[in-house]
PDB file of C-alpha atoms and ligand atoms in Angstrom:
ATOM      1  CA  UNK A 619    -204.728 -29.552 166.347  1.00 92.00           C
ATOM      2  CA  UNK A 620    -203.468 -30.799 169.734  1.00 94.00           C
ATOM      3  CA  UNK A 621    -200.256 -32.159 168.199  1.00 95.00           C
ATOM      4  CA  UNK A 622    -199.693 -28.925 166.287  1.00 95.00           C
ATOM      5  CA  UNK A 623    -199.933 -26.924 169.537  1.00 95.00           C
ATOM      6  CA  UNK A 624    -197.660 -29.458 171.213  1.00 96.00           C
ATOM      7  CA  UNK A 625    -194.953 -28.888 168.551  1.00 96.00           C
ATOM      8  CA  UNK A 626    -195.233 -25.107 168.832  1.00 95.00           C
ATOM      9  CA  UNK A 627    -194.775 -25.255 172.595  1.00 94.00           C
ATOM     10  CA  UNK A 628    -191.982 -27.794 172.461  1.00 93.00           C
ATOM     11  CA  UNK A 629    -190.064 -25.472 170.151  1.00 94.00           C
ATOM     12  CA  UNK A 630    -190.807 -22.329 172.159  1.00 93.00           C
ATOM     13  CA  UNK A 631    -189.871 -23.896 175.488  1.00 93.00           C
ATOM     14  CA  UNK A 632    -186.978 -26.085 174.376  1.00 90.00           C
ATOM     15  CA  UNK A 633    -184.765 -24.277 176.902  1.00 89.00           C
ATOM     16  CA  UNK A 634    -187.289 -24.300 179.699  1.00 90.00           C
ATOM     17  CA  UNK A 635    -188.228 -27.873 180.321  1.00 92.00           C
ATOM     18  CA  UNK A 636    -189.898 -27.163 183.653  1.00 94.00           C
ATOM     19  CA  UNK A 637    -192.390 -24.851 182.087  1.00 95.00           C
ATOM     20  CA  UNK A 638    -193.005 -27.301 179.268  1.00 96.00           C
ATOM     21  CA  UNK A 639    -193.581 -30.096 181.780  1.00 97.00           C
ATOM     22  CA  UNK A 640    -195.957 -27.861 183.692  1.00 97.00           C
ATOM     23  CA  UNK A 641    -198.039 -27.395 180.553  1.00 97.00           C
ATOM     24  CA  UNK A 642    -198.066 -31.156 179.909  1.00 98.00           C
ATOM     25  CA  UNK A 643    -199.201 -31.713 183.535  1.00 98.00           C
ATOM     26  CA  UNK A 644    -202.047 -29.219 183.162  1.00 98.00           C
ATOM     27  CA  UNK A 645    -203.012 -30.791 179.855  1.00 98.00           C
ATOM     28  CA  UNK A 646    -203.190 -34.218 181.473  1.00 98.00           C
ATOM     29  CA  UNK A 647    -205.343 -32.916 184.322  1.00 98.00           C
ATOM     30  CA  UNK A 648    -207.673 -31.158 181.922  1.00 98.00           C
ATOM     31  CA  UNK A 649    -208.040 -34.371 179.937  1.00 98.00           C
ATOM     32  CA  UNK A 650    -208.958 -36.351 183.064  1.00 98.00           C
ATOM     33  CA  UNK A 651    -211.380 -33.674 184.162  1.00 98.00           C
ATOM     34  CA  UNK A 652    -213.039 -33.454 180.725  1.00 98.00           C
ATOM     35  CA  UNK A 653    -213.610 -37.178 180.879  1.00 98.00           C
ATOM     36  CA  UNK A 654    -215.112 -36.909 184.359  1.00 98.00           C
ATOM     37  CA  UNK A 655    -217.461 -34.075 183.344  1.00 98.00           C
ATOM     38  CA  UNK A 656    -218.254 -35.660 179.979  1.00 98.00           C
ATOM     39  CA  UNK A 657    -216.891 -32.648 178.108  1.00 98.00           C
ATOM     40  CA  UNK A 658    -214.820 -32.295 174.924  1.00 98.00           C
ATOM     41  CA  UNK A 659    -211.471 -33.889 175.820  1.00 98.00           C
ATOM     42  CA  UNK A 660    -209.446 -32.380 172.961  1.00 97.00           C
ATOM     43  CA  UNK A 661    -210.661 -28.848 173.692  1.00 98.00           C
ATOM     44  CA  UNK A 662    -209.848 -29.137 177.396  1.00 98.00           C
ATOM     45  CA  UNK A 663    -206.435 -30.643 176.556  1.00 98.00           C
ATOM     46  CA  UNK A 664    -205.571 -27.763 174.253  1.00 98.00           C
ATOM     47  CA  UNK A 665    -206.645 -25.245 176.921  1.00 98.00           C
ATOM     48  CA  UNK A 666    -204.270 -26.915 179.396  1.00 98.00           C
ATOM     49  CA  UNK A 667    -201.444 -27.191 176.943  1.00 97.00           C
ATOM     50  CA  UNK A 668    -201.543 -23.596 175.681  1.00 97.00           C
ATOM     51  CA  UNK A 669    -202.538 -21.816 178.910  1.00 97.00           C
ATOM     52  CA  UNK A 670    -199.053 -20.487 179.807  1.00 96.00           C
ATOM     53  CA  UNK A 671    -197.861 -19.923 176.231  1.00 96.00           C
ATOM     54  CA  UNK A 672    -197.099 -16.248 176.985  1.00 96.00           C
ATOM     55  CA  UNK A 673    -195.678 -16.858 180.447  1.00 94.00           C
ATOM     56  CA  UNK A 674    -192.149 -15.687 179.631  1.00 92.00           C
ATOM     57  CA  UNK A 675    -193.399 -12.448 178.104  1.00 94.00           C
ATOM     58  CA  UNK A 676    -195.913 -11.678 180.870  1.00 95.00           C
ATOM     59  CA  UNK A 677    -194.444 -13.052 184.083  1.00 89.00           C
ATOM     60  CA  UNK A 678    -193.748  -9.507 185.332  1.00 91.00           C
ATOM     61  CA  UNK A 679    -196.953  -8.174 183.875  1.00 90.00           C
ATOM     62  CA  UNK A 680    -199.673 -10.479 185.131  1.00 88.00           C
ATOM     63  CA  UNK A 681    -202.589  -8.439 183.811  1.00 90.00           C
ATOM     64  CA  UNK A 682    -201.366  -9.259 180.281  1.00 94.00           C
ATOM     65  CA  UNK A 683    -201.009 -12.978 181.062  1.00 96.00           C
ATOM     66  CA  UNK A 684    -203.324 -14.970 178.805  1.00 96.00           C
ATOM     67  CA  UNK A 685    -204.225 -11.919 176.682  1.00 96.00           C
ATOM     68  CA  UNK A 686    -201.116 -12.223 174.503  1.00 96.00           C
ATOM     69  CA  UNK A 687    -201.961 -15.870 173.853  1.00 97.00           C
ATOM     70  CA  UNK A 688    -205.508 -14.949 172.910  1.00 97.00           C
ATOM     71  CA  UNK A 689    -204.276 -12.299 170.467  1.00 97.00           C
ATOM     72  CA  UNK A 690    -201.823 -14.704 168.878  1.00 96.00           C
ATOM     73  CA  UNK A 691    -204.229 -17.637 168.453  1.00 96.00           C
ATOM     74  CA  UNK A 692    -207.501 -15.862 167.697  1.00 97.00           C
ATOM     75  CA  UNK A 693    -209.050 -17.487 164.647  1.00 96.00           C
ATOM     76  CA  UNK A 694    -206.726 -20.499 164.973  1.00 95.00           C
ATOM     77  CA  UNK A 695    -207.899 -21.908 168.311  1.00 97.00           C
ATOM     78  CA  UNK A 696    -211.612 -22.012 169.250  1.00 97.00           C
ATOM     79  CA  UNK A 697    -212.905 -18.983 171.178  1.00 97.00           C
ATOM     80  CA  UNK A 698    -214.133 -21.054 174.150  1.00 98.00           C
ATOM     81  CA  UNK A 699    -210.640 -22.469 174.623  1.00 98.00           C
ATOM     82  CA  UNK A 700    -209.130 -18.983 174.457  1.00 98.00           C
ATOM     83  CA  UNK A 701    -211.681 -17.753 176.960  1.00 98.00           C
ATOM     84  CA  UNK A 702    -210.488 -20.315 179.491  1.00 98.00           C
ATOM     85  CA  UNK A 703    -206.891 -19.272 178.800  1.00 98.00           C
ATOM     86  CA  UNK A 704    -207.760 -15.585 179.334  1.00 97.00           C
ATOM     87  CA  UNK A 705    -209.734 -16.399 182.484  1.00 97.00           C
ATOM     88  CA  UNK A 706    -207.142 -18.621 184.145  1.00 96.00           C
ATOM     89  CA  UNK A 707    -205.102 -15.808 185.797  1.00 94.00           C
ATOM     90  CA  UNK A 708    -208.386 -14.402 187.138  1.00 91.00           C
ATOM     91  CA  UNK A 709    -208.323 -11.332 184.891  1.00 84.00           C
ATOM     92  CA  UNK A 710    -211.797 -11.997 183.484  1.00 93.00           C
ATOM     93  CA  UNK A 711    -214.728 -13.933 184.935  1.00 96.00           C
ATOM     94  CA  UNK A 712    -214.888 -17.716 184.780  1.00 97.00           C
ATOM     95  CA  UNK A 713    -218.111 -18.605 182.989  1.00 97.00           C
ATOM     96  CA  UNK A 714    -218.174 -22.363 182.482  1.00 97.00           C
ATOM     97  CA  UNK A 715    -216.694 -25.672 183.544  1.00 98.00           C
ATOM     98  CA  UNK A 716    -213.644 -25.458 181.274  1.00 98.00           C
ATOM     99  CA  UNK A 717    -212.775 -22.011 182.630  1.00 98.00           C
ATOM    100  CA  UNK A 718    -213.142 -23.265 186.209  1.00 98.00           C
ATOM    101  CA  UNK A 719    -211.271 -26.503 185.661  1.00 98.00           C
ATOM    102  CA  UNK A 720    -208.248 -24.720 184.197  1.00 98.00           C
ATOM    103  CA  UNK A 721    -208.231 -22.106 186.987  1.00 98.00           C
ATOM    104  CA  UNK A 722    -208.183 -24.742 189.720  1.00 98.00           C
ATOM    105  CA  UNK A 723    -206.009 -27.509 188.227  1.00 98.00           C
ATOM    106  CA  UNK A 724    -203.211 -25.072 187.292  1.00 98.00           C
ATOM    107  CA  UNK A 725    -202.097 -24.436 190.911  1.00 98.00           C
ATOM    108  CA  UNK A 726    -202.907 -28.032 191.895  1.00 98.00           C
ATOM    109  CA  UNK A 727    -200.289 -29.366 189.469  1.00 98.00           C
ATOM    110  CA  UNK A 728    -197.723 -27.291 191.368  1.00 98.00           C
ATOM    111  CA  UNK A 729    -198.871 -28.699 194.680  1.00 98.00           C
ATOM    112  CA  UNK A 730    -198.681 -32.259 193.337  1.00 98.00           C
ATOM    113  CA  UNK A 731    -195.166 -31.731 191.942  1.00 98.00           C
ATOM    114  CA  UNK A 732    -193.973 -30.237 195.259  1.00 98.00           C
ATOM    115  CA  UNK A 733    -195.690 -33.041 197.236  1.00 98.00           C
ATOM    116  CA  UNK A 734    -193.960 -35.672 195.079  1.00 98.00           C
ATOM    117  CA  UNK A 735    -190.555 -34.063 195.577  1.00 97.00           C
ATOM    118  CA  UNK A 736    -190.930 -34.206 199.350  1.00 96.00           C
ATOM    119  CA  UNK A 737    -192.310 -37.745 199.395  1.00 97.00           C
ATOM    120  CA  UNK A 738    -189.720 -40.203 200.779  1.00 97.00           C
ATOM    121  CA  UNK A 739    -189.578 -42.031 197.420  1.00 97.00           C
ATOM    122  CA  UNK A 740    -189.841 -38.878 195.223  1.00 97.00           C
ATOM    123  CA  UNK A 741    -191.993 -40.939 192.831  1.00 98.00           C
ATOM    124  CA  UNK A 742    -195.487 -39.837 191.901  1.00 98.00           C
ATOM    125  CA  UNK A 743    -196.638 -43.430 191.610  1.00 98.00           C
ATOM    126  CA  UNK A 744    -196.265 -43.680 195.413  1.00 98.00           C
ATOM    127  CA  UNK A 745    -198.125 -40.488 196.190  1.00 98.00           C
ATOM    128  CA  UNK A 746    -201.750 -40.881 197.187  1.00 98.00           C
ATOM    129  CA  UNK A 747    -204.636 -38.465 197.592  1.00 98.00           C
ATOM    130  CA  UNK A 748    -204.287 -38.365 201.353  1.00 98.00           C
ATOM    131  CA  UNK A 749    -200.635 -37.352 201.048  1.00 98.00           C
ATOM    132  CA  UNK A 750    -201.532 -34.458 198.722  1.00 98.00           C
ATOM    133  CA  UNK A 751    -204.512 -33.459 200.921  1.00 98.00           C
ATOM    134  CA  UNK A 752    -202.207 -33.255 203.968  1.00 98.00           C
ATOM    135  CA  UNK A 753    -199.799 -31.043 202.043  1.00 98.00           C
ATOM    136  CA  UNK A 754    -202.794 -28.944 200.947  1.00 98.00           C
ATOM    137  CA  UNK A 755    -203.540 -28.283 204.612  1.00 97.00           C
ATOM    138  CA  UNK A 756    -199.981 -27.143 205.357  1.00 97.00           C
ATOM    139  CA  UNK A 757    -200.374 -23.509 204.387  1.00 91.00           C
ATOM    140  CA  UNK A 758    -196.666 -22.745 204.285  1.00 95.00           C
ATOM    141  CA  UNK A 759    -195.849 -25.772 202.108  1.00 97.00           C
ATOM    142  CA  UNK A 760    -195.601 -24.763 198.398  1.00 96.00           C
ATOM    143  CA  UNK A 761    -197.301 -21.518 199.305  1.00 95.00           C
ATOM    144  CA  UNK A 762    -197.267 -20.458 195.628  1.00 94.00           C
ATOM    145  CA  UNK A 763    -199.912 -23.122 194.917  1.00 97.00           C
ATOM    146  CA  UNK A 764    -202.882 -20.960 195.901  1.00 97.00           C
ATOM    147  CA  UNK A 765    -205.202 -23.030 198.101  1.00 98.00           C
ATOM    148  CA  UNK A 766    -208.264 -20.868 197.491  1.00 97.00           C
ATOM    149  CA  UNK A 767    -207.896 -21.257 193.697  1.00 97.00           C
ATOM    150  CA  UNK A 768    -207.608 -25.045 194.071  1.00 98.00           C
ATOM    151  CA  UNK A 769    -210.584 -25.209 196.446  1.00 98.00           C
ATOM    152  CA  UNK A 770    -212.599 -23.193 193.942  1.00 98.00           C
ATOM    153  CA  UNK A 771    -213.062 -26.571 192.171  1.00 98.00           C
ATOM    154  CA  UNK A 772    -216.035 -27.082 194.494  1.00 98.00           C
ATOM    155  CA  UNK A 773    -217.968 -24.515 192.439  1.00 97.00           C
ATOM    156  CA  UNK A 774    -217.971 -27.186 189.695  1.00 98.00           C
ATOM    157  CA  UNK A 775    -219.861 -29.551 192.008  1.00 97.00           C
ATOM    158  CA  UNK A 776    -216.884 -31.800 192.726  1.00 98.00           C
ATOM    159  CA  UNK A 777    -215.231 -32.402 196.078  1.00 98.00           C
ATOM    160  CA  UNK A 778    -211.665 -31.313 196.658  1.00 98.00           C
ATOM    161  CA  UNK A 779    -210.716 -34.935 197.301  1.00 98.00           C
ATOM    162  CA  UNK A 780    -212.187 -36.177 193.982  1.00 98.00           C
ATOM    163  CA  UNK A 781    -210.628 -33.248 192.163  1.00 98.00           C
ATOM    164  CA  UNK A 782    -207.181 -34.068 193.559  1.00 98.00           C
ATOM    165  CA  UNK A 783    -207.681 -37.753 192.785  1.00 98.00           C
ATOM    166  CA  UNK A 784    -208.504 -37.120 189.091  1.00 98.00           C
ATOM    167  CA  UNK A 785    -205.568 -34.745 188.665  1.00 98.00           C
ATOM    168  CA  UNK A 786    -203.109 -36.956 190.511  1.00 98.00           C
ATOM    169  CA  UNK A 787    -204.067 -40.009 188.458  1.00 98.00           C
ATOM    170  CA  UNK A 788    -203.847 -37.977 185.248  1.00 98.00           C
ATOM    171  CA  UNK A 789    -200.329 -36.859 186.140  1.00 98.00           C
ATOM    172  CA  UNK A 790    -199.325 -40.400 187.125  1.00 98.00           C
ATOM    173  CA  UNK A 791    -200.246 -41.553 183.627  1.00 98.00           C
ATOM    174  CA  UNK A 792    -197.596 -39.222 182.139  1.00 98.00           C
ATOM    175  CA  UNK A 793    -195.009 -39.547 184.938  1.00 98.00           C
ATOM    176  CA  UNK A 794    -192.159 -40.187 182.481  1.00 97.00           C
ATOM    177  CA  UNK A 795    -192.889 -37.121 180.357  1.00 96.00           C
ATOM    178  CA  UNK A 796    -193.020 -34.867 183.422  1.00 97.00           C
ATOM    179  CA  UNK A 797    -190.007 -36.448 185.082  1.00 96.00           C
ATOM    180  CA  UNK A 798    -191.815 -37.639 188.210  1.00 97.00           C
TER     181      UNK A 798
HETATM  182 FE1  FE2 B 423    -199.887 -22.627 184.579  1.00 64.23          FE
END
């Protein structure tokens, strides 16, 4: 199922490699987080991969973001995965760990990408948790990466530092695919 979703997205976003890379980054983070929380890795991966499927159609209509994806994949993708997708823009309540993980790691991937691009080496392999944490504290840096949403990870019972570490390491493991 994961590879099927991957092919659908690759085709849909063949002219928007940044968005495709973003979805790969969120998938990787979700995989690392599922492992940490002892949850279903493939389900969490698919949630990360598919979460912005309808981005192009809904970017000016945020209340529909996620809902179009749910309508399209209902009956094809498991309901709990689709719930996380629908909850990630904050339109409906987050009810479980998968919902919360997706909500918080989505903006964190943006912060990690921006941190890497301003690192002297511009290579994610040289970025450490402290570097990202310092960027986190600079409110005006990558302001689009909402700090409150990232910090919401603590409601899962994990520290911000550990959360960043898992996501950073997950993204390092796919650095070639995401061009970092
Ligand atoms: Fe996203």
